[in-house]
PDB file of C-alpha atoms in Angstrom:
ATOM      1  CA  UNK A 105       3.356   2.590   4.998  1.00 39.00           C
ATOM      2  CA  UNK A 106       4.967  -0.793   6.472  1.00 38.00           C
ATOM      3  CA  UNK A 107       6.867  -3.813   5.631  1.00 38.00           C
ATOM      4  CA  UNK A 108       7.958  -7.792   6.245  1.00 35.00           C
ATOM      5  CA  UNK A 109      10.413 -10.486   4.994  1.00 35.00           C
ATOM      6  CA  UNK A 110      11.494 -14.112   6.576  1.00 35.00           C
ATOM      7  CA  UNK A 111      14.550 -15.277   6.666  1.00 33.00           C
ATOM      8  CA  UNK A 112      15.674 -18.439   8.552  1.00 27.00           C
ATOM      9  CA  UNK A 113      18.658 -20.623   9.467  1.00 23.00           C
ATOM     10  CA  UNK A 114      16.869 -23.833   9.648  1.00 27.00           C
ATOM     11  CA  UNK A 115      15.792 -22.974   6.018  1.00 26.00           C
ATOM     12  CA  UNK A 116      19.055 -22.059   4.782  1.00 26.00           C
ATOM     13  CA  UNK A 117      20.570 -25.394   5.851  1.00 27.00           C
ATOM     14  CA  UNK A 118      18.262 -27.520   4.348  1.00 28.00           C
ATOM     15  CA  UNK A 119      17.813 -25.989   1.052  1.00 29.00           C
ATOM     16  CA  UNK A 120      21.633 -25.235  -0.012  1.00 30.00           C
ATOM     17  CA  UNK A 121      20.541 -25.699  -3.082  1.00 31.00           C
ATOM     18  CA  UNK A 122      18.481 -23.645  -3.781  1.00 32.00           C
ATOM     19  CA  UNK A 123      19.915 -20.000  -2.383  1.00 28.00           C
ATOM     20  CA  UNK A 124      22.694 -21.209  -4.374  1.00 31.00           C
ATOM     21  CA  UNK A 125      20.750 -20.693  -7.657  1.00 29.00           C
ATOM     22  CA  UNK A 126      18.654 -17.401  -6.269  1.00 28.00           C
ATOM     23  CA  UNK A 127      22.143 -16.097  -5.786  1.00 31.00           C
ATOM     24  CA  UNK A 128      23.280 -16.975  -9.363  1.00 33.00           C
ATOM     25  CA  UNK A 129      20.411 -15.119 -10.887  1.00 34.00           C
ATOM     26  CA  UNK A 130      20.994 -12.365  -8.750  1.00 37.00           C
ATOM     27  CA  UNK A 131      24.289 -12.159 -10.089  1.00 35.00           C
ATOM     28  CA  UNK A 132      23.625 -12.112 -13.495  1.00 39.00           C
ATOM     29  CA  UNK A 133      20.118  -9.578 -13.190  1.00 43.00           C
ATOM     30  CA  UNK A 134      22.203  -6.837 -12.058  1.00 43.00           C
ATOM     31  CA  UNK A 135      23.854  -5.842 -15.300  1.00 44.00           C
ATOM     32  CA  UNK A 136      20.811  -5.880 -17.304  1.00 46.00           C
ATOM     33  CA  UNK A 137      18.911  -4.116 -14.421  1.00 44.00           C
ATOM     34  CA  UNK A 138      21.238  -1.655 -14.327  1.00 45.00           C
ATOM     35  CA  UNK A 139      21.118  -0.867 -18.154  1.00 43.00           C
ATOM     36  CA  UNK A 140      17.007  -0.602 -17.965  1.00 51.00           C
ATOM     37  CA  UNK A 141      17.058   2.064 -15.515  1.00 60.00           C
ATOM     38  CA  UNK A 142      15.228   4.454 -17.885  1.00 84.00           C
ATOM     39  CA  UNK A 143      12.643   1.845 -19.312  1.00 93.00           C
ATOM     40  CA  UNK A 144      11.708   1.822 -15.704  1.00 96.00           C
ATOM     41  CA  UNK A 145      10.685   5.349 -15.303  1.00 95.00           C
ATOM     42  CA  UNK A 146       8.966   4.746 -18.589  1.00 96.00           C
ATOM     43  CA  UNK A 147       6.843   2.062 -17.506  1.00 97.00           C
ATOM     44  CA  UNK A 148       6.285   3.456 -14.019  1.00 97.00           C
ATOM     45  CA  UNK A 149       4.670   6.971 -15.677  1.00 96.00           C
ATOM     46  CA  UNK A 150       2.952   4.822 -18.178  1.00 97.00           C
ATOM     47  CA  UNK A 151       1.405   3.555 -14.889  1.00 96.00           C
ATOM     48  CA  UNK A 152       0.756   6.853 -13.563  1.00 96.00           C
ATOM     49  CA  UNK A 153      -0.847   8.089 -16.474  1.00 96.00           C
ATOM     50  CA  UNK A 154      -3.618   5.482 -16.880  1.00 96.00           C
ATOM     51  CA  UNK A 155      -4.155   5.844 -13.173  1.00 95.00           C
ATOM     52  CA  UNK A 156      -4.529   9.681 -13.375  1.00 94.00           C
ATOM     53  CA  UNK A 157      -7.162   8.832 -16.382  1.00 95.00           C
ATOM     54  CA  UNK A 158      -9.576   6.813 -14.261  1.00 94.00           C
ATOM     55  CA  UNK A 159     -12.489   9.396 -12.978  1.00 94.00           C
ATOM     56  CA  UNK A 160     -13.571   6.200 -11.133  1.00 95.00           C
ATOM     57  CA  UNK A 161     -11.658   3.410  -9.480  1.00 95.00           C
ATOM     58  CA  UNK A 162     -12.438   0.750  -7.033  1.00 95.00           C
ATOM     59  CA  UNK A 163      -9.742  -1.693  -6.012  1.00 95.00           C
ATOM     60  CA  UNK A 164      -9.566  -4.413  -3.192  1.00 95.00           C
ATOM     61  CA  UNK A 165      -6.328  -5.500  -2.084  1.00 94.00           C
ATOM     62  CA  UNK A 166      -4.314  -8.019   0.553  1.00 95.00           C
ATOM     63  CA  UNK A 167      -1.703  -6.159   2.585  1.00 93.00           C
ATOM     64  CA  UNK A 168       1.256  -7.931   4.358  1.00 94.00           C
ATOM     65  CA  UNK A 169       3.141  -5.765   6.989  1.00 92.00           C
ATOM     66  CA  UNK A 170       6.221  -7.098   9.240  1.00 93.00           C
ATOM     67  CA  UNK A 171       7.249  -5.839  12.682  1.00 91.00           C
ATOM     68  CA  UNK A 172      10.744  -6.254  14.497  1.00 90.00           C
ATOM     69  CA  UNK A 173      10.104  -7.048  18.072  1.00 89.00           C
ATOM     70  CA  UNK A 174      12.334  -5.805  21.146  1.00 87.00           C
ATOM     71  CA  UNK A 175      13.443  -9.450  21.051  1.00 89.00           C
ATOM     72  CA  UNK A 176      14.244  -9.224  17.139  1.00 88.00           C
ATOM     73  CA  UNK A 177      11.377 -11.595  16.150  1.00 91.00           C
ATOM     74  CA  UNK A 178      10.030 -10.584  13.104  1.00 92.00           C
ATOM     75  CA  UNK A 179       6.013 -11.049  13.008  1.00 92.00           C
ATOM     76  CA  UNK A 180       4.011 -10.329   9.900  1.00 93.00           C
ATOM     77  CA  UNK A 181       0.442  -9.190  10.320  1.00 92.00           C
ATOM     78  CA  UNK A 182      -1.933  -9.444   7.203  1.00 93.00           C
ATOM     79  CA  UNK A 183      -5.379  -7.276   6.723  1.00 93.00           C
ATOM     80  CA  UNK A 184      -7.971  -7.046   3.452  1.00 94.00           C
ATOM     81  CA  UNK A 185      -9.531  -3.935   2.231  1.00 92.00           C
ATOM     82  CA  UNK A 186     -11.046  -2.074  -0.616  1.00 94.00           C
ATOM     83  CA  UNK A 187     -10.587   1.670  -1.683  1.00 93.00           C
ATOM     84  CA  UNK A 188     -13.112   3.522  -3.894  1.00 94.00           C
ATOM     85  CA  UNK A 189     -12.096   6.869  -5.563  1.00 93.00           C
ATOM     86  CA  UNK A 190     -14.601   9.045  -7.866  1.00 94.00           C
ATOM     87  CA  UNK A 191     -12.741  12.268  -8.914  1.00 93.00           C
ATOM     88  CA  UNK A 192     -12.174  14.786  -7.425  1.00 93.00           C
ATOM     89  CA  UNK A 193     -13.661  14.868  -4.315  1.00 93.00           C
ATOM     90  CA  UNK A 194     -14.722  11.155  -2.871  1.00 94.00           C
ATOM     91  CA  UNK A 195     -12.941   8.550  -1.003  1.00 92.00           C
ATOM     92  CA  UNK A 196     -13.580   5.442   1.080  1.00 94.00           C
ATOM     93  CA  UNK A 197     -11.619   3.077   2.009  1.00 91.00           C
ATOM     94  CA  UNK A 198     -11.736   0.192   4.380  1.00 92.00           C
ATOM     95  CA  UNK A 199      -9.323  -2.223   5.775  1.00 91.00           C
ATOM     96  CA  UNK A 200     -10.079  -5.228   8.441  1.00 92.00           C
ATOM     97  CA  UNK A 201      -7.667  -7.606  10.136  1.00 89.00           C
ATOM     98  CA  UNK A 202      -6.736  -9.420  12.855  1.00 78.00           C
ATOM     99  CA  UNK A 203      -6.637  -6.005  15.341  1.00 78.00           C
ATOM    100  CA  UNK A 204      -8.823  -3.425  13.550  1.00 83.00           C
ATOM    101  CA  UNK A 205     -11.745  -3.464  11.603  1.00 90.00           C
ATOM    102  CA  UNK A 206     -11.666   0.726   9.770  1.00 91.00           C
ATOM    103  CA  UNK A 207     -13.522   2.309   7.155  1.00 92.00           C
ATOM    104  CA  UNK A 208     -12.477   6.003   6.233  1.00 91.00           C
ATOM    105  CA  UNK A 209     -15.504   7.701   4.121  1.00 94.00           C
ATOM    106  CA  UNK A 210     -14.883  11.473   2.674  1.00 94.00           C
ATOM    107  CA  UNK A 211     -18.173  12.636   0.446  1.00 94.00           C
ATOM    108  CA  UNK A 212     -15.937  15.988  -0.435  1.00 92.00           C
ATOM    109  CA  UNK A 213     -17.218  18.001   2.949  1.00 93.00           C
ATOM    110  CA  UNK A 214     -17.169  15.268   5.296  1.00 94.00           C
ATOM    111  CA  UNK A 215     -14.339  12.959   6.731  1.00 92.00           C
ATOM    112  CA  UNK A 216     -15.593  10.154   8.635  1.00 94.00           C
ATOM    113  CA  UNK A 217     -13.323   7.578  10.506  1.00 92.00           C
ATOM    114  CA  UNK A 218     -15.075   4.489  11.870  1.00 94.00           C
ATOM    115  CA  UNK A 219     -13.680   2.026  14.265  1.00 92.00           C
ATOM    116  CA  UNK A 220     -16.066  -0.727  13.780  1.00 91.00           C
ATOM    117  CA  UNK A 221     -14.168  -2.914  16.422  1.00 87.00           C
ATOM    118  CA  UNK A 222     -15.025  -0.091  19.203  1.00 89.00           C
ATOM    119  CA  UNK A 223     -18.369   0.999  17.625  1.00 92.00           C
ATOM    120  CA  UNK A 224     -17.161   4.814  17.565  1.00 95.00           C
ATOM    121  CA  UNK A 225     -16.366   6.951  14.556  1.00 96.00           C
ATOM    122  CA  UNK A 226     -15.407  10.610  14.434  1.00 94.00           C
ATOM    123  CA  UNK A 227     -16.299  13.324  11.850  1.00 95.00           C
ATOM    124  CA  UNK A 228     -14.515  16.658  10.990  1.00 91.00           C
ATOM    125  CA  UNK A 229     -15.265  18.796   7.989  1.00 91.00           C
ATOM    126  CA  UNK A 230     -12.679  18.755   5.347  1.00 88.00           C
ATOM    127  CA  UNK A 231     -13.590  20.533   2.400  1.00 89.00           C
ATOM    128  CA  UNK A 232     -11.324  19.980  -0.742  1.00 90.00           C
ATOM    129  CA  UNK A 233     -10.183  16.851  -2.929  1.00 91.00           C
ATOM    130  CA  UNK A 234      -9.310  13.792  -2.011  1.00 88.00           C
ATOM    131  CA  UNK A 235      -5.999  13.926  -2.807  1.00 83.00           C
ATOM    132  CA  UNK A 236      -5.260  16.759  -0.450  1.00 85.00           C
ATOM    133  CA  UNK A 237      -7.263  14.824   1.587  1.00 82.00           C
ATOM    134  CA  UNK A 238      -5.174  12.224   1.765  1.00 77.00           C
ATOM    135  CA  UNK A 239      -1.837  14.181   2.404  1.00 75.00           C
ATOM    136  CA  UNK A 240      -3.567  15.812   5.079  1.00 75.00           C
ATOM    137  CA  UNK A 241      -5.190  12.518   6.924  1.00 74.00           C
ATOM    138  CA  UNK A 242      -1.153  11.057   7.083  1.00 73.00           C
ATOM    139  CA  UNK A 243       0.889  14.176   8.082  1.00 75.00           C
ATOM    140  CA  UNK A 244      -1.748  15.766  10.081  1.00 73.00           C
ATOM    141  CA  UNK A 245      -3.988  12.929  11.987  1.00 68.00           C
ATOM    142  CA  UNK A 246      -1.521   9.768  11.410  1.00 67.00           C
ATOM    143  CA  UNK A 247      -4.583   8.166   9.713  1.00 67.00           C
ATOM    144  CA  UNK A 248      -3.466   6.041   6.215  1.00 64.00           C
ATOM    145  CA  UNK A 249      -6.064   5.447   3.783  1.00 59.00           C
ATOM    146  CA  UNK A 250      -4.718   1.619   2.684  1.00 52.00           C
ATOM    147  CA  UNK A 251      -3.354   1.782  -1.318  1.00 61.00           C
ATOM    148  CA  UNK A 252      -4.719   5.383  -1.791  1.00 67.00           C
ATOM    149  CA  UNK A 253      -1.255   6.909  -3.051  1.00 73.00           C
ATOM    150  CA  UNK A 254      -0.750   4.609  -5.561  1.00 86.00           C
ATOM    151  CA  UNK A 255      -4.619   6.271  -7.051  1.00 83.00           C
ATOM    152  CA  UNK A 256      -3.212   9.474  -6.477  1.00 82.00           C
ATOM    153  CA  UNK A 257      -2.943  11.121 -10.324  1.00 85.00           C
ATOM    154  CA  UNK A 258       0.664  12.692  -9.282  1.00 85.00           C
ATOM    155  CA  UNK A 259       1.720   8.901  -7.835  1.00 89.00           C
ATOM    156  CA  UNK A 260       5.316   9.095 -10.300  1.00 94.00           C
ATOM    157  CA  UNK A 261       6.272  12.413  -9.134  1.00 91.00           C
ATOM    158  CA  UNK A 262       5.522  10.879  -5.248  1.00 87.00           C
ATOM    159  CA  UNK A 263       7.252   7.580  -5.991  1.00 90.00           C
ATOM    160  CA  UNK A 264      10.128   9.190  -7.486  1.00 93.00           C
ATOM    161  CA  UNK A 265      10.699  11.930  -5.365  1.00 89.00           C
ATOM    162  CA  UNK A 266      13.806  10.820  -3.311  1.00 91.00           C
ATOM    163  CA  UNK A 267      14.955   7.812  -6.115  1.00 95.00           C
ATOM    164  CA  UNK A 268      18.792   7.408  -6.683  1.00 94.00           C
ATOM    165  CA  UNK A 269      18.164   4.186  -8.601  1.00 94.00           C
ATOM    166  CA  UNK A 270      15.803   2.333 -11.078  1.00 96.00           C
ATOM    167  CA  UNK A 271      15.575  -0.761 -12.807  1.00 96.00           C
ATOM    168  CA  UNK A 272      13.268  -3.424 -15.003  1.00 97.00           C
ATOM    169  CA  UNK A 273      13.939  -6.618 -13.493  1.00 96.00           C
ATOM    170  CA  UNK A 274      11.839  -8.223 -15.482  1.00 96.00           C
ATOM    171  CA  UNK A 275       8.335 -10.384 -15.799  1.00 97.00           C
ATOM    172  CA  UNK A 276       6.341 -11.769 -12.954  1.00 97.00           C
ATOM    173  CA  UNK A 277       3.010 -13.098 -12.519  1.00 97.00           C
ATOM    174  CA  UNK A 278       0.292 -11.958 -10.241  1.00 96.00           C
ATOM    175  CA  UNK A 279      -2.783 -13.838  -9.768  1.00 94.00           C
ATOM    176  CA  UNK A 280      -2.418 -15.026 -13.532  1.00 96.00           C
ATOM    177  CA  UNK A 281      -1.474 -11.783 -15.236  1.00 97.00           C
ATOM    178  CA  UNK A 282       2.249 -10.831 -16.367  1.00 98.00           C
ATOM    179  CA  UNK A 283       3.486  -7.856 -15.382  1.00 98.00           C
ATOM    180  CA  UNK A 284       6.627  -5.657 -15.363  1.00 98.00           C
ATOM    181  CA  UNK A 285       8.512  -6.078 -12.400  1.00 98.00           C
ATOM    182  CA  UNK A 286      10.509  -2.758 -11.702  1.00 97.00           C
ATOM    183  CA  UNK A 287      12.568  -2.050  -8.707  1.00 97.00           C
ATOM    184  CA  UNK A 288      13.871   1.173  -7.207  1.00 96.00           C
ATOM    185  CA  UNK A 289      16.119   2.058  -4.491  1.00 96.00           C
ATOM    186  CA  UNK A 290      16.577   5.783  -1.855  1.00 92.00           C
ATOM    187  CA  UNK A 291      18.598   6.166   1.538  1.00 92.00           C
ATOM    188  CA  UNK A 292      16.068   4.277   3.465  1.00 92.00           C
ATOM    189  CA  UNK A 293      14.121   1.948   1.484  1.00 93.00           C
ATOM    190  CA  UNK A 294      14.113  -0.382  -1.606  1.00 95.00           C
ATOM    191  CA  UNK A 295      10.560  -0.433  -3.081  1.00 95.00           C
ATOM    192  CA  UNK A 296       9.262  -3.010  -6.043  1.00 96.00           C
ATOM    193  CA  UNK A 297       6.051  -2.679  -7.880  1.00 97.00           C
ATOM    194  CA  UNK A 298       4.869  -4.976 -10.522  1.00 98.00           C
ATOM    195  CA  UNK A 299       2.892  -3.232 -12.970  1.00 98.00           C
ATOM    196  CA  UNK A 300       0.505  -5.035 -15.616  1.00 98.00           C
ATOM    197  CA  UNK A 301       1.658  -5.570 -19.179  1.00 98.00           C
ATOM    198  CA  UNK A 302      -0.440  -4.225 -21.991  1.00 96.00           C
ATOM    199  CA  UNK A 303      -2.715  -1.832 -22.945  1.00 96.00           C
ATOM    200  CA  UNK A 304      -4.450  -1.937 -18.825  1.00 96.00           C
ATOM    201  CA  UNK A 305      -0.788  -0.719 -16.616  1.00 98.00           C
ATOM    202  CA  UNK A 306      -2.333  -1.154 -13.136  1.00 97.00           C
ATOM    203  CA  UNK A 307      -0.413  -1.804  -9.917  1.00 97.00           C
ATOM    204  CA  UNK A 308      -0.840  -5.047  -8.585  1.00 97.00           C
ATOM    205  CA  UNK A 309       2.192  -5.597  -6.130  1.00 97.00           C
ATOM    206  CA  UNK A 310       4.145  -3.119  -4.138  1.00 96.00           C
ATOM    207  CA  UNK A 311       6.852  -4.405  -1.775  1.00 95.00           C
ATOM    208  CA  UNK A 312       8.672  -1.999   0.396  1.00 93.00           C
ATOM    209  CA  UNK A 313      11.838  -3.135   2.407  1.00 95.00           C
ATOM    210  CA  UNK A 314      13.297  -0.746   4.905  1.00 93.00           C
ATOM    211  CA  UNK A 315      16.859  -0.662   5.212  1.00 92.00           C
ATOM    212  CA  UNK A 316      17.403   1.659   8.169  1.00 88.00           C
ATOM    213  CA  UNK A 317      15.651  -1.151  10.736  1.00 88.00           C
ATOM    214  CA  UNK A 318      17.742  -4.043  11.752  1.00 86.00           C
ATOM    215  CA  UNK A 319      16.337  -6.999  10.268  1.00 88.00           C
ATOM    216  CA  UNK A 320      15.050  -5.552   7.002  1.00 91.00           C
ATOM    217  CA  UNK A 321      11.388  -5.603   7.555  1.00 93.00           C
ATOM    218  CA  UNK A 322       8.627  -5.348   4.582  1.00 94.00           C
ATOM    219  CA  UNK A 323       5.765  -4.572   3.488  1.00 93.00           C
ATOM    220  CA  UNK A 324       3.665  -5.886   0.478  1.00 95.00           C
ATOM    221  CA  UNK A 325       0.297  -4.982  -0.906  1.00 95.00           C
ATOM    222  CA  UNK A 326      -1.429  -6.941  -3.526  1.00 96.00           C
ATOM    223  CA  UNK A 327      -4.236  -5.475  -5.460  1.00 96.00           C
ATOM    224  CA  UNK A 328      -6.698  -8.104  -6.343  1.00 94.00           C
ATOM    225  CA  UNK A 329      -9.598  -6.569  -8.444  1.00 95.00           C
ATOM    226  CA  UNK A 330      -9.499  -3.633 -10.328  1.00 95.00           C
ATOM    227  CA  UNK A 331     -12.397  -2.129 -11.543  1.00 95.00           C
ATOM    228  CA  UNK A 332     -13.643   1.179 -12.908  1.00 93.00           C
ATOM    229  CA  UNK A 333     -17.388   1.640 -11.701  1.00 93.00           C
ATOM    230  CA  UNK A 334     -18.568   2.725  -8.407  1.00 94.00           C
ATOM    231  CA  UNK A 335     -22.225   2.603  -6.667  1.00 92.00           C
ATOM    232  CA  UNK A 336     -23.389   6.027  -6.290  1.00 84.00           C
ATOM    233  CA  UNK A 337     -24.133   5.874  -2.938  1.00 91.00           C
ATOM    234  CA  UNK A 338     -20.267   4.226  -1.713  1.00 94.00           C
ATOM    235  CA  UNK A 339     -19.684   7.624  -0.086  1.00 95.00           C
ATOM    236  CA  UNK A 340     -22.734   8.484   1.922  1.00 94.00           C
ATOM    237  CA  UNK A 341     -21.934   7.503   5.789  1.00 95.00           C
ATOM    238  CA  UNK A 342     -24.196   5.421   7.505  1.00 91.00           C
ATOM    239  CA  UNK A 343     -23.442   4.967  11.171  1.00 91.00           C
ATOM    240  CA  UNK A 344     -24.349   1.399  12.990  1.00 91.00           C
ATOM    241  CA  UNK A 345     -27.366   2.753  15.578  1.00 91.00           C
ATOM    242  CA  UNK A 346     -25.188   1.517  18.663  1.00 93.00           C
ATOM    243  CA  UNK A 347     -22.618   3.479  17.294  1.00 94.00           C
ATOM    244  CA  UNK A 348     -21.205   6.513  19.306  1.00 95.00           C
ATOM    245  CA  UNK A 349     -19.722   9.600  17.485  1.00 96.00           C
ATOM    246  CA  UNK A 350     -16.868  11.229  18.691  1.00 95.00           C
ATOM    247  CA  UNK A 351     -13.872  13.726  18.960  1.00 93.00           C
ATOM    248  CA  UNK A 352     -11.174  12.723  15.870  1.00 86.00           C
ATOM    249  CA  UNK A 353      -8.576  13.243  18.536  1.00 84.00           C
ATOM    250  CA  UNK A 354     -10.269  10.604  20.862  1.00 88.00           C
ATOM    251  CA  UNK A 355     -10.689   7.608  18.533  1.00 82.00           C
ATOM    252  CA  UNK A 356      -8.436   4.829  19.941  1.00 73.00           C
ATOM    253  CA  UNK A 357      -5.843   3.235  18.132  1.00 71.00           C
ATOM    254  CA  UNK A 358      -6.576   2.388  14.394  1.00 74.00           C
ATOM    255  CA  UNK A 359      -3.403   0.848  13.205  1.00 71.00           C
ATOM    256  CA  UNK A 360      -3.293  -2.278  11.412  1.00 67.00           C
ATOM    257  CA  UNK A 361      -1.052  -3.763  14.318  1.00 71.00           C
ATOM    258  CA  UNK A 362      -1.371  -4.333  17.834  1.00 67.00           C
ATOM    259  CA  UNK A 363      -0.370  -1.442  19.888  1.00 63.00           C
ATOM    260  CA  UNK A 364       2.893  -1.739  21.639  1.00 56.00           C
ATOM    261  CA  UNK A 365       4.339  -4.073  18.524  1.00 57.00           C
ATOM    262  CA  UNK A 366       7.883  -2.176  17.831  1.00 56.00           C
ATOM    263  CA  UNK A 367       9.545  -1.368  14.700  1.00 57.00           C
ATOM    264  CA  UNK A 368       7.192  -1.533  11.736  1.00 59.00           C
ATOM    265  CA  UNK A 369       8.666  -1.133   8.477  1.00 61.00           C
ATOM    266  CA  UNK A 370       7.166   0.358   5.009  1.00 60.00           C
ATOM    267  CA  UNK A 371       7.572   3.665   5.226  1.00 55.00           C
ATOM    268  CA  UNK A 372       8.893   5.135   1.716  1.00 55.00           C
TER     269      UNK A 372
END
């Protein structure tokens, strides 16, 4: 994944002010972070469990990612998308922006990656779940299907894996709804997720920073709707006639930024 923050000095001058009070209450979170460390983990396998319980999920979601130019500009670059998920075997997911229009369908035989914006797609057969599926679409083709870990049923033991740090921070709001806003910290990122409160714990913000690029760059998704039925025919394929099929190794660049941008952050 990828990330973005803005920082800026005109900003900083004219609103003294006010970074004097966000650094006030950052001074006075970290104690009582600190001491909900475990709570954390609690709430994040909470989480983890409901998502695991969902035979059936289909999510749309806002996703914000930030670049460092060669010149040290940061740019942010924002897409929309939507991910279905009936388990064990289906998938589709689809994200369009500014640069790339994609849709990734996988009916438990067949993967299919579309590039609507070139009016190709490719097709290999991939036989398994679409978990593994997945794994093996990111280390294997580069391809990521937008939000999909965070619906994978193992998503604590993946979030966790390389954690040296974990804390409630406390309530937010997304889009109306409180939620529990937990943050967590490795060598090369800090990550954030605010989860719902109550008896529905869904993900509906996840913020990654990267630390190991100069300028700190993030990136955020926002889930917007969550529900937990699916058309029956969301993973059957159906190819645009002017649309050509083919080789998976000769579909152009799919990434959700422009190619040649440099440093993208996000990754976990």
């Amino acid at each position: 994944m990828k990330d973005a923050a803005d920082n800026s000095i005109g900003r900083v001058a004219r609103w003294p002010s006010l970074i004097g009070t966000i650094l006030t209450m950052g001074i006075s979170l970290i104690p009582q972070a600190r001491a909900q460390g475990s709570d954390a983990d609690k709430l994040l396998k909470a989480m983890s469990d409901y998502v695991a319980g969902q035979k059936t999920i289909s999510v749309t979601f806002d996703s914000d990612i930030e670049v460092i130019t060669s010149n040290l500009q940061k740019i942010q670059f924002t897409s929309s998308g939507q991910v279905q998920l009936s388990r064990p075997d289906k998938l589709r997911a689809t994200r369009t922006g500014g640069y790339r229009d994609i849709e990734i369908v996988f009916d438990g035989k067949m993967l299919t990656v579309n590039n609507k914006d070139a009016k190709d797609y490719a097709q290999i057969d991939a036989p398994g779940t679409a978990d593994q599926l997945i794994d093996v679409l990111r280390d294997r083709h580069g391809v990521v299907a937008p939000g999909a870990d965070l619906l994978l049923p193992d998503v604590y033991n993946v979030m966790m894996a390389d954690v040296v740090e974990g804390a409630v921070i406390g309530k937010g709001v997304i889009d109306g709804v409180e939620c529990d806003h937990l943050a967590f910290r490795n060598v090369e990122t800090d990550w954030q997720i605010w989860i719902e409160s109550g008896a529905r714990p869904i993900p509906r913000k996840y913020v990654i920073t990267s630390k190991g690029i100069a300028e700190a760059p993030q990136y955020t998704l926002r889930i917007k709707e969550w529900k937990t039925d699916v058309p029956a025919d969301a993973f059957a394929f159906k190819p645009e006639s002017s649309a050509k099929k083919i080789a998976l190794s000769d579909l152009g660049d799919i990434d959700e930024v422009p190619h040649g941008t440099a440093n993208a952050g996000g990754k976990k």
